[in-house]
Short mmCIF file of C-alpha atoms in Angstrom, two decimals:
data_model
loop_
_atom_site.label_atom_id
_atom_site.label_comp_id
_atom_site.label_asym_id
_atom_site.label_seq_id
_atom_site.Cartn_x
_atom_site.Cartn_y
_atom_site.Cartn_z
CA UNK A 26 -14.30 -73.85 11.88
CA UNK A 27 -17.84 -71.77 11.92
CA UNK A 28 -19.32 -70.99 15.32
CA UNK A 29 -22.53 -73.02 16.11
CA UNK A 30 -26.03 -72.17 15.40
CA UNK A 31 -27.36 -73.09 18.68
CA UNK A 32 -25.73 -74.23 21.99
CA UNK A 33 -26.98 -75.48 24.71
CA UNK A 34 -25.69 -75.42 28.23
CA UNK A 35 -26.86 -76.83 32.18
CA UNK A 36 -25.63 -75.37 35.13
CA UNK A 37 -26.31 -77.07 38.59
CA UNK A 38 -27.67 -75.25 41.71
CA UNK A 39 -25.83 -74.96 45.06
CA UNK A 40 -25.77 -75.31 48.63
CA UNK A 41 -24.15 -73.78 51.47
CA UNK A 42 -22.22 -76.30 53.63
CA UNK A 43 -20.66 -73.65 56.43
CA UNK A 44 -19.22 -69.95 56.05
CA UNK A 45 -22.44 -68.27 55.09
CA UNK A 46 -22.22 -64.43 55.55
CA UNK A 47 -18.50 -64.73 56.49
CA UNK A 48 -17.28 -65.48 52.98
CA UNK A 49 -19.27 -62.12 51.63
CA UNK A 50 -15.94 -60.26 53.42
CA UNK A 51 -13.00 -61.10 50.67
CA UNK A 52 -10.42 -64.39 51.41
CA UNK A 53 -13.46 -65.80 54.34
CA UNK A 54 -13.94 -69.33 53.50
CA UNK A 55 -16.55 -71.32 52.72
CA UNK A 56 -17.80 -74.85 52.02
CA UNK A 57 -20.55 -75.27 49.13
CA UNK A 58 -22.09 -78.03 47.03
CA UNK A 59 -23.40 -78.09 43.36
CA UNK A 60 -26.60 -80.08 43.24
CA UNK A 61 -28.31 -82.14 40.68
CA UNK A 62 -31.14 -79.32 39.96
CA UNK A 63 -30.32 -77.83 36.63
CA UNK A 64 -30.82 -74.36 34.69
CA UNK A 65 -30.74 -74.91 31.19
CA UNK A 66 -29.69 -72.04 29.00
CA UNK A 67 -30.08 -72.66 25.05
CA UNK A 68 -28.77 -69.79 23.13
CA UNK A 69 -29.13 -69.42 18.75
CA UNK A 70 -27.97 -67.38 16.61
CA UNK A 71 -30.97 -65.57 14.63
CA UNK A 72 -31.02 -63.50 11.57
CA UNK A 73 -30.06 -60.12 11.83
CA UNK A 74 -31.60 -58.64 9.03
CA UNK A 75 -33.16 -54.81 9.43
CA UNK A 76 -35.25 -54.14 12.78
CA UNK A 77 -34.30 -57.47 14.25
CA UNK A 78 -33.63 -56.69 17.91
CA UNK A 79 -30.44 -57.62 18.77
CA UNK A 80 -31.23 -60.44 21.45
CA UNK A 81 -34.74 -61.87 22.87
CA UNK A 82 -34.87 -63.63 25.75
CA UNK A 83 -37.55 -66.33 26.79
CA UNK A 84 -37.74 -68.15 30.02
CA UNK A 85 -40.31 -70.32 31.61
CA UNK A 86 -40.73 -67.58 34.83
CA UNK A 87 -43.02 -65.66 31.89
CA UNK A 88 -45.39 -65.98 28.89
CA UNK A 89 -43.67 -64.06 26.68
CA UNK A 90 -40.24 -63.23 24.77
CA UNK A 91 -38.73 -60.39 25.34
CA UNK A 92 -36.90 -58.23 22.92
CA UNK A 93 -33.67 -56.20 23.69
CA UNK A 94 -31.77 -54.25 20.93
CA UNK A 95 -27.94 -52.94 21.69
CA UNK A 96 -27.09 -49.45 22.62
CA UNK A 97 -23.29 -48.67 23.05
CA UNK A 98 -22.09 -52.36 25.00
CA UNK A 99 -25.76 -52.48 26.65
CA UNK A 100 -29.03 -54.12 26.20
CA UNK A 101 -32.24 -51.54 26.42
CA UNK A 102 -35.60 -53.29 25.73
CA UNK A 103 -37.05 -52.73 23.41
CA UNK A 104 -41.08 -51.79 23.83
CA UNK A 105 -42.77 -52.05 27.31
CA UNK A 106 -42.11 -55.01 29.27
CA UNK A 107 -43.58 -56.29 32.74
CA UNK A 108 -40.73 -55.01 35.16
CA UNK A 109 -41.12 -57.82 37.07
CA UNK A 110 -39.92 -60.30 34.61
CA UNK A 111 -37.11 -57.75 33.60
CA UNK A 112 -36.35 -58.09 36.91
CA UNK A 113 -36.01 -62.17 36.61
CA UNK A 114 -33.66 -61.58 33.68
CA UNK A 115 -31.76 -58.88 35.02
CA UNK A 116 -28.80 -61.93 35.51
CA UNK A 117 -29.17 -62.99 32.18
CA UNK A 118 -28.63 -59.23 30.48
CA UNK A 119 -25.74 -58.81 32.07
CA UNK A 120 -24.38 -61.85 31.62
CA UNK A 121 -24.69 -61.12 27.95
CA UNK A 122 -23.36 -58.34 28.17
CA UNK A 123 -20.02 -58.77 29.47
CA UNK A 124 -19.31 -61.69 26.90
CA UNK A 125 -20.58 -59.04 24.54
CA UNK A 126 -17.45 -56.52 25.91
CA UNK A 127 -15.16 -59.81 25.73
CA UNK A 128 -16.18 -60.40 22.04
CA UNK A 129 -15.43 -56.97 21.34
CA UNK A 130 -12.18 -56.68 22.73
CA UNK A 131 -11.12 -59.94 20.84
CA UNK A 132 -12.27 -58.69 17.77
CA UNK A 133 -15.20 -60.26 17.40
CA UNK A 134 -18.93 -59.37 17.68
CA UNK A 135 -21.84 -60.51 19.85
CA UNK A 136 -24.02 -62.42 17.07
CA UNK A 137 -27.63 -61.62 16.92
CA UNK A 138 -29.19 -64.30 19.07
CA UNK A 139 -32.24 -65.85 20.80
CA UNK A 140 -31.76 -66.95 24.75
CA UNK A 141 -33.98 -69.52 26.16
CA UNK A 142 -34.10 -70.21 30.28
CA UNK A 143 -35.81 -72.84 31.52
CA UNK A 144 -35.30 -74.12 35.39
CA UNK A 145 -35.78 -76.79 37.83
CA UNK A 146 -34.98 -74.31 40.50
CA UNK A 147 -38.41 -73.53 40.85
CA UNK A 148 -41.31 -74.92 42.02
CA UNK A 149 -44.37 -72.92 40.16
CA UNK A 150 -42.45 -69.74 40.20
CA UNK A 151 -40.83 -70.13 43.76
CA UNK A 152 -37.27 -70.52 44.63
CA UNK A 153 -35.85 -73.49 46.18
CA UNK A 154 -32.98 -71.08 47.40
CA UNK A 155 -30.71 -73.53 45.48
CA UNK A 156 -28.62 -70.84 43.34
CA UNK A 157 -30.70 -70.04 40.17
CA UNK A 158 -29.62 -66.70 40.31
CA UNK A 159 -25.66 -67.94 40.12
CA UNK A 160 -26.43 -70.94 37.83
CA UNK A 161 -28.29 -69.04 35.14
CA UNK A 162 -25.43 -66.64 34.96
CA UNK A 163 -22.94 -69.84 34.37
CA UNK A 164 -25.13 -71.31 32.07
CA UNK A 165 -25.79 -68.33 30.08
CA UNK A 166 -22.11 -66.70 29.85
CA UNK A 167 -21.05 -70.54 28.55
CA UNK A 168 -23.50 -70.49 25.98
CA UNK A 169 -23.71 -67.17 24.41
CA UNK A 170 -19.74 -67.25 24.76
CA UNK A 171 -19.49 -70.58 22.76
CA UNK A 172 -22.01 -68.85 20.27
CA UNK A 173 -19.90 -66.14 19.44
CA UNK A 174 -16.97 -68.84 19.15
CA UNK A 175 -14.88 -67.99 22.31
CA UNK A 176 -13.41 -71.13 23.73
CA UNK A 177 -12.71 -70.04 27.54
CA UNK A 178 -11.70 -72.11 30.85
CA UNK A 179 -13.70 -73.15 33.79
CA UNK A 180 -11.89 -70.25 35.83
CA UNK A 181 -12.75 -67.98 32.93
CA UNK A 182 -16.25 -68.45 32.83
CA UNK A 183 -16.43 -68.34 36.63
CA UNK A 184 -14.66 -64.63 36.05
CA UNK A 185 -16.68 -63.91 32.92
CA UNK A 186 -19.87 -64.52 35.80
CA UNK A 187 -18.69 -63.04 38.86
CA UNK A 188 -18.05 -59.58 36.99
CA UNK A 189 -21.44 -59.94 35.09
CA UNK A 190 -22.99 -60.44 38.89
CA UNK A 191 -20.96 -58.01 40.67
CA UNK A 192 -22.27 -55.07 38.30
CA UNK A 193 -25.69 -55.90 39.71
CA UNK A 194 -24.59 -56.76 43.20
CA UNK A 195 -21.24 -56.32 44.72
CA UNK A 196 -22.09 -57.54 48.02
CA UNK A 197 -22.62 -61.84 46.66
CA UNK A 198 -19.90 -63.38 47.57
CA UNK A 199 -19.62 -65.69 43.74
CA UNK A 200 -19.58 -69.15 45.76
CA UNK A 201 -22.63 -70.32 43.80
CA UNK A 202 -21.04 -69.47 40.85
CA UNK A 203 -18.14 -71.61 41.59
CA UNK A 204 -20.24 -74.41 42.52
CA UNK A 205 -22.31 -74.25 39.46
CA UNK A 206 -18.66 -74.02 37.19
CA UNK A 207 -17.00 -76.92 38.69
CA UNK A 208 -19.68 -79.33 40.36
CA UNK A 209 -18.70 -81.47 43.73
CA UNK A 210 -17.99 -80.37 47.14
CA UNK A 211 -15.51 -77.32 47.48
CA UNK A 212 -13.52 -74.72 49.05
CA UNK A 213 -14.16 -71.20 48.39
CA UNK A 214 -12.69 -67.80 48.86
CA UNK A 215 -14.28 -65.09 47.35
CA UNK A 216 -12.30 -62.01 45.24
CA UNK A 217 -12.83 -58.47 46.50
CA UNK A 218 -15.78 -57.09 44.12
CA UNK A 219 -15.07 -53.93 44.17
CA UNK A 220 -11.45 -54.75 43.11
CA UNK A 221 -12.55 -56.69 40.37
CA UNK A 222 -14.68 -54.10 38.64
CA UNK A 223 -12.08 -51.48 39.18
CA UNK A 224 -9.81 -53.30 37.32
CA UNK A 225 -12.95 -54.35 34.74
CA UNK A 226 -13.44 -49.89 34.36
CA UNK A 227 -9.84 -49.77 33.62
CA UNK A 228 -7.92 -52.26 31.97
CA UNK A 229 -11.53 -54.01 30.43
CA UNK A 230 -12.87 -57.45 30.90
CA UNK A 231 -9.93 -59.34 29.13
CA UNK A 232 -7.20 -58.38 31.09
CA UNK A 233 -9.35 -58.68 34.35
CA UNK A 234 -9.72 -62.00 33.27
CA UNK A 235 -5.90 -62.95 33.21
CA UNK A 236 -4.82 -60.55 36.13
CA UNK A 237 -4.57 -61.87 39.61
CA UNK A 238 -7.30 -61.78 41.78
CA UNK A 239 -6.09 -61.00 45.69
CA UNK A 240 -8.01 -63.56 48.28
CA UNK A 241 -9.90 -65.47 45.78
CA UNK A 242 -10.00 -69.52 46.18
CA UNK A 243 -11.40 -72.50 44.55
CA UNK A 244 -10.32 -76.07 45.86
CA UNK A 245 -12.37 -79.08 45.59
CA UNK A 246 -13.18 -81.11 48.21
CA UNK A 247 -13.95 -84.80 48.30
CA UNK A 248 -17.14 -85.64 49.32
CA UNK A 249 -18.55 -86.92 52.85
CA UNK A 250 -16.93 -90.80 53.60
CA UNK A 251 -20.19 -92.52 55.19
CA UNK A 252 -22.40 -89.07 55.23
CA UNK A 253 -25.53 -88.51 52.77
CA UNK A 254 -26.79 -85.28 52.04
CA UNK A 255 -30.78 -84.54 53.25
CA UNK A 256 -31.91 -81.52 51.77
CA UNK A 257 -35.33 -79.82 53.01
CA UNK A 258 -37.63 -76.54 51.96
CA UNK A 259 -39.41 -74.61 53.98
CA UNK A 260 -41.49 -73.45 50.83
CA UNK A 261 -40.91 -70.16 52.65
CA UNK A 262 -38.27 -68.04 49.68
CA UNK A 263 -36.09 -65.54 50.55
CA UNK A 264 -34.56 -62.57 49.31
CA UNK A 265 -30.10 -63.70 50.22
CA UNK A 266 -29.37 -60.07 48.77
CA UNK A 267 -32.07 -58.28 50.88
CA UNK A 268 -30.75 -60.04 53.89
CA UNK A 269 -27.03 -59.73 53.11
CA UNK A 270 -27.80 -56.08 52.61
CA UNK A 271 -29.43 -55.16 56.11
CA UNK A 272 -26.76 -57.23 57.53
CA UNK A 273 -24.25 -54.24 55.36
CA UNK A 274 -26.43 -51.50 56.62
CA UNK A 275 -26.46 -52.19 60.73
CA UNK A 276 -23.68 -51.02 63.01
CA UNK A 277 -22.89 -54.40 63.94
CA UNK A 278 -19.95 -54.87 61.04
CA UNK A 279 -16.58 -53.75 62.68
CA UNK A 280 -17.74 -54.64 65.85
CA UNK A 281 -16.22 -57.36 68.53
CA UNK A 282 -19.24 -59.48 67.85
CA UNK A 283 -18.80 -59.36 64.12
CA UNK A 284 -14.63 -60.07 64.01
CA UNK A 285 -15.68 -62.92 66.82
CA UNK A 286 -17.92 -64.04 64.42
CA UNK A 287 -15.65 -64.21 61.31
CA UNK A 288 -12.94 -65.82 63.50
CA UNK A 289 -15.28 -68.41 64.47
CA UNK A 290 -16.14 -69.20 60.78
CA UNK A 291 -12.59 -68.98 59.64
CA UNK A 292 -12.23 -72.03 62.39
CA UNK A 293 -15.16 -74.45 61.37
CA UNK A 294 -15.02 -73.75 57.69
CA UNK A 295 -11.72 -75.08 57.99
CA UNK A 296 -11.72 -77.54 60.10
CA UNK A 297 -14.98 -78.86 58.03
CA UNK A 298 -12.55 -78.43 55.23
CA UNK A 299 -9.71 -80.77 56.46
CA UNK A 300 -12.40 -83.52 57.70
CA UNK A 301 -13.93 -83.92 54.65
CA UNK A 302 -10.60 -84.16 53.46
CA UNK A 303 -9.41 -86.72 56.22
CA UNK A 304 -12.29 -88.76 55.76
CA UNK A 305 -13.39 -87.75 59.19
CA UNK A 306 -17.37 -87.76 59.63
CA UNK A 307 -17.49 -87.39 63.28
CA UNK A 308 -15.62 -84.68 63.26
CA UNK A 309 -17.30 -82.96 60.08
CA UNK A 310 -20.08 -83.31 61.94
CA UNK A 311 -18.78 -81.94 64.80
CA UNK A 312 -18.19 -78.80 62.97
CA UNK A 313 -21.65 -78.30 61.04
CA UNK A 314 -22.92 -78.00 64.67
CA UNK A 315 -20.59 -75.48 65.60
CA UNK A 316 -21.48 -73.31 62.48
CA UNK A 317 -25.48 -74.01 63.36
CA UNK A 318 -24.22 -72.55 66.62
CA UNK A 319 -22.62 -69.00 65.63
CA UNK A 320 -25.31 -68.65 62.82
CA UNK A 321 -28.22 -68.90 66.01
CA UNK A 322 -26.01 -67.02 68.15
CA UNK A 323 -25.68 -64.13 64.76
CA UNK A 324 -29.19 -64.54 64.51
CA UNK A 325 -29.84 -63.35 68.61
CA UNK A 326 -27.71 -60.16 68.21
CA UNK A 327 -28.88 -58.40 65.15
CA UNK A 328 -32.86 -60.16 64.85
CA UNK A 329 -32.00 -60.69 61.24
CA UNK A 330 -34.29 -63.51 61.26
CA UNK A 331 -31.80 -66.49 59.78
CA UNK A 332 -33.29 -69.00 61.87
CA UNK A 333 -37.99 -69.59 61.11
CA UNK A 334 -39.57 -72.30 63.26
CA UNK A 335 -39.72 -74.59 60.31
CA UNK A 336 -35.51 -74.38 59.39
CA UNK A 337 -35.37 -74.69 63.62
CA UNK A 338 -37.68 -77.99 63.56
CA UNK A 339 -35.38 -79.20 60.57
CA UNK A 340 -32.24 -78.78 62.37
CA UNK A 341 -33.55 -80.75 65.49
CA UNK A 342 -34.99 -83.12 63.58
CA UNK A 343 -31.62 -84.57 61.53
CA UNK A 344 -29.99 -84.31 65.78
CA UNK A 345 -32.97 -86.36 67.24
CA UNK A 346 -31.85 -88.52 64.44
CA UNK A 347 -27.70 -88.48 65.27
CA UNK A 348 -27.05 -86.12 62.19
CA UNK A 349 -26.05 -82.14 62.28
CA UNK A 350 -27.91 -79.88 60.72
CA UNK A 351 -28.08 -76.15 59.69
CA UNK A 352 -29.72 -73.13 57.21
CA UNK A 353 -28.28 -73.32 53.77
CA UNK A 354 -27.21 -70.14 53.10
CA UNK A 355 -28.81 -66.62 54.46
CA UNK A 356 -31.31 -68.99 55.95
CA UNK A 357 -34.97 -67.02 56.94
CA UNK A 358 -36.71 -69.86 54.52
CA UNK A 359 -35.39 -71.34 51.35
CA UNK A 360 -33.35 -74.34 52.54
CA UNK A 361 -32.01 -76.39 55.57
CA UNK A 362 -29.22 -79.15 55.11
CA UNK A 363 -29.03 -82.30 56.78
CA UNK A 364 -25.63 -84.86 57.08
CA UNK A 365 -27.19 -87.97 58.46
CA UNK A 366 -25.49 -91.78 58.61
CA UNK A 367 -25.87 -93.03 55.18
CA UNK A 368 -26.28 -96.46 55.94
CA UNK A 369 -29.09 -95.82 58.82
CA UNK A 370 -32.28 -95.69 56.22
CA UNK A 371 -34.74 -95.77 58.90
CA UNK A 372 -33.26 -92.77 60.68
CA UNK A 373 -33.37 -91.02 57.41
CA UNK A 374 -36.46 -91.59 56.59
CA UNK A 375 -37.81 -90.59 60.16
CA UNK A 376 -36.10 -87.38 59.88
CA UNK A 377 -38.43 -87.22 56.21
CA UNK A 378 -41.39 -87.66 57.95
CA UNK A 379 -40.72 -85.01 60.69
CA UNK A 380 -39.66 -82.47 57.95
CA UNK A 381 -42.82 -83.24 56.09
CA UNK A 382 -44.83 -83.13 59.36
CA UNK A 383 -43.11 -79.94 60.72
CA UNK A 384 -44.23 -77.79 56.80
CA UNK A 385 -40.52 -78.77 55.48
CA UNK A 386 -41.04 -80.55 51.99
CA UNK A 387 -37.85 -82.98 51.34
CA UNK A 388 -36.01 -82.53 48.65
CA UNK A 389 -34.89 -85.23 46.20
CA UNK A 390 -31.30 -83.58 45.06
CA UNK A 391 -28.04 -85.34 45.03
CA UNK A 392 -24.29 -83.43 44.94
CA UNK A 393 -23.81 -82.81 41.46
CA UNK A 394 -19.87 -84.56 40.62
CA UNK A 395 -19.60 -82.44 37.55
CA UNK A 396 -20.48 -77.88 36.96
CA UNK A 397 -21.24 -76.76 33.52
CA UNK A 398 -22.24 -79.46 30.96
CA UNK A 399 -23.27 -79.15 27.50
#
């Protein structure tokens, strides 16, 4: 059977439920949710007749296509570009690229192709802090790998990501990539990076596809019994690898606070874990507070600046209202989650009307059942 002209793939966004910063250390878990804001990737093969560059890639963050051509296994542009938008598609090359290496290690080759982004991610160029970064690298590895006619898993399109992401940042931990592959609520470990793209260096991407991977988890979870999900955004976006980074740099890793700190995670990730799994909202509850807690207390001892007065008027908002609260994610803008009594609408929308009166703009995004969809 002949590969396709033109596929199309949509990868949902994510959320951080509990285990933020934790689950950056290998085998630290973590809660997450895929939610119903899409990336849509739409790749085509195009004719590769003489000076054609090799791949251009469109996307609705800029006015223009731009042009790459291959050198060895790696894209170069081709001509000047604005480095900002290179920037933007910096996920999107290497996500290429590594299906490229796949396709050339299975005797294949990367066609000549076209890749179109387009997001609902964004609002006018700003992040929601919902995952783009992740979901764009899911969406584009399934559809320029389906172009060249690889048929691959759900766990090998999460690997085919997390190595395409790791060569630009080691330090992510890959949970929004997992959310984005298989949808829901679920449990995540993350791999050791830099173990990963050792073995990628040696052994190439195919085997590190079907070697083990020490530490690394994925588990779905069933969602909340009598809980919704209240999602709001500070319209404040935030850099999660700039912050994830000066956490790296300060002295504060290896110290008592920091183990204290993982230990405490460790606890409420998975005691949030077994609740949702239990059915038990109190208790789930229960726990989101605790990890509001250690994330404030985090916050006090290195200034890193996880909790802004509009995520803190969030927070106290959804517990005026009976609800727990917390940053999603490395917090300092972007988003704040909510888990509020689904069947008490007028506390939820009282907790709407604070956000909106406290700068926080509510979000209309449900959990997302299913990841990757054509």
């Amino acid at each position: 059977m002949s590969a396709p002209r033109t596929v199309v793939r949509h990868a949902p966004g994510k959320l951080f439920v509990a285990g933020e910063y934790a689950v950056v250390d290998p085998g630290n878990p973590a809660i997450l949710v895929a939610v119903d804001r899409y990336i849509t990737v739409t790749a085509t093969a195009t004719d590769p007749g003489p000076g054609a560059p090799a791949v251009v890639i469109s996307t609705d963050l800029g006015p223009q296509a731009v042009p790459w051509r291959l050198h060895g296994d790696r894209l170069v542009p081709s001509g000047a570009q604005d480095p900002r938008l290179r920037g933007a598609l910096a996920h999107v090359v290497s996500a290429i690229e590594t299906v490229g290496r796949l396709l050339t290690e299975r005797g294949l080759s990367l066609p000549t192709l076209s890749v179109s982004v387009s997001s609902r991610l964004h609002d006018n160029g700003k992040k929601y802090g919902l995952g783009s970064s992740g979901a764009v690298t899911v969406a584009t590895v399934a559809a320029v790998a389906a172009l060249g006619g690889l048929e691959l898993t759900a766990g090998e399109r999460y690997r085919l990501a997390l190595i395409a992401t790791a060569r630009l940042d080691p330090k992510g931990s890959g949970g929004d990539l997992a959310a984005s592959t298989w949808g829901g609520w679920i449990a995540y470990r993350a791999p050791d990076r830099a173990f990963v793209l050792d073995l990628e260096r040696r052994l190439g991407v195919d085997r590190t596809l079907r070697a083990p991977w020490p530490g690394h988890e994925v588990r779905p979870l069933p969602a909340p019994k009598n809980l919704t999900l209240q999602v709001g955004w500070t319209g404040e976006p935030v850099s999660t690898a700039s912050l994830v980074s000066d956490l790296h740099r300060r002295s504060w890793r290896g110290s008592a606070s920091h183990r204290r700190f993982v230990e405490t995670s460790r606890d409420f990730v998975g005691a949030a874990a077994a609740a949702l799994e239990s059915g038990d909202d109190e208790d789930l509850l229960h726990q989101i507070r605790r990890a509001r807690a250690e994330l404030a207390r985090l916050d006090d001892e290195v200034g890193l600046g996880i909790f802004t007065t509009k995520l803190n008027r969030l927070c106290d908002a959804a517990e005026q209202a009976g609800g727990a609260a917390k940053p999603s994610g490395a917090g300092g803008g972007d988003c704040g989650i909510a888990l509020l009594d689904a069947g008490a609408q007028r506390d939820i929308s009282e907790v709407g009307q604070r956000w909106a009166a406290a700068g926080v703009l509510p979000l209309s995004v449900r959990p997302a059942l299913e990841g990757i969809e054509e």
